[in-house]
C-alpha angles and dihedrals in degrees: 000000000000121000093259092059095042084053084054097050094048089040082059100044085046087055099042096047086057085045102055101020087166105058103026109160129134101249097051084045089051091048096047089049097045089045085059102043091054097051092051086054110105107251087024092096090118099057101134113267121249082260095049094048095044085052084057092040104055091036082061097055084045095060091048091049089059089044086059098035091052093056092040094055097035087092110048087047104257117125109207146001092261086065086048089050091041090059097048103060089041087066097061096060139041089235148336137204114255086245092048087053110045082046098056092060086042087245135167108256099233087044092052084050096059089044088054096046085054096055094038090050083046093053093241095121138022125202133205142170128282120256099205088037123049089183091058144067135215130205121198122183111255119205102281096049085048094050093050096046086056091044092052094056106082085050090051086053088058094050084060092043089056092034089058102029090126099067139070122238092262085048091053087043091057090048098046092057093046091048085047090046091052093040089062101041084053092039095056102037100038100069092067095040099046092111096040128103124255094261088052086057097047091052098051092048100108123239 
């Protein structure tokens, strides 16, 4: 590397540590520079947006999430983390509808279904039917679903230890507001948009 590149490199890192104050370390910084580079290269104008790479990205991480999760809820017999997630919602409340339910995880109905038979069969769950719908039925957590969703906690808290193990507490502060701040944008603007196409979405998404 000659002294005018070297200039450059420095120039860049100088710039990128005003730029992210926050999460200054070398790799994001290496991965930032050579994103840029590429997509300056001439037959590179397909390179994925930001958008695009932070999608991947946090696809990735998910993935990883369920891998954990599995292997933290295996032994207290839940098989997933959508039976864990069942569960906890089902804490906060004295009972909910299937439907309720299935939407609150964003799941496929027939899928949901299959989530709810497994608890049920477990024990983890009951179901009966609605006093003020005949058509509907509702599913509450008995004590041993309730016991086992408490129980599997402190393994669940394990599973985020390992899944943020790269960043400092400031680091997982600011996360934790920018994922907050996400959960509620999609939170607030999905419901009305389940049955739209992407680009509807995409279009009632604000700002």
């Amino acid at each position: 590397m000659n002294g005018e590149n070297l200039v450059e490199l420095v120039n860049a890192y100088d710039a990128y540590c005003k730029e992210n104050p926050e999460a200054i370390d070398l790799g994001s910084f290496c991965l930032h520079y050579l994103n840029k580079q590429l997509i300056a290269q001439e037959g590179w104008e397909n390179i994925p947006s930001h958008d695009g790479m932070l999608g991947y990205l946090f696809g990735r991480l998910t993935r990883y999430s369920t891998v954990y999760a599995r292997k933290a809820l295996s032994e207290l017999e839940l098989g997933s983390l959508e039976e864990f997630g069942y569960l906890g919602s089902l804490t906060e409340v004295a009972s909910m509808k299937k439907s309720e339910l299935i939407q609150a995880h964003l799941s496929e109905f027939t899928s949901g279904i299959e989530v709810i038979k497994r608890l049920i069969n477990k024990g983890f769950i009951e179901e009966f039917p609605d006093p003020d719908d005949k058509r509907s039925r509702r599913v509450r957590l008995t004590e041993a679903g309730s016991k086992v969703f408490f129980d599997s906690i402190p393994r669940m808290e394990k599973v985020g230890k390992i899944m943020f193990t790269p960043f400092t507490p400031k680091e997982k502060q600011s996360l934790f507001e920018l994922f907050h701040r996400a959960v509620e944008v999609h939170d607030r603007t999905y419901p009305p948009l389940r049955n739209k196409s992407l680009e509807e979405i995409e279009q009632g998404m604000p700002g």
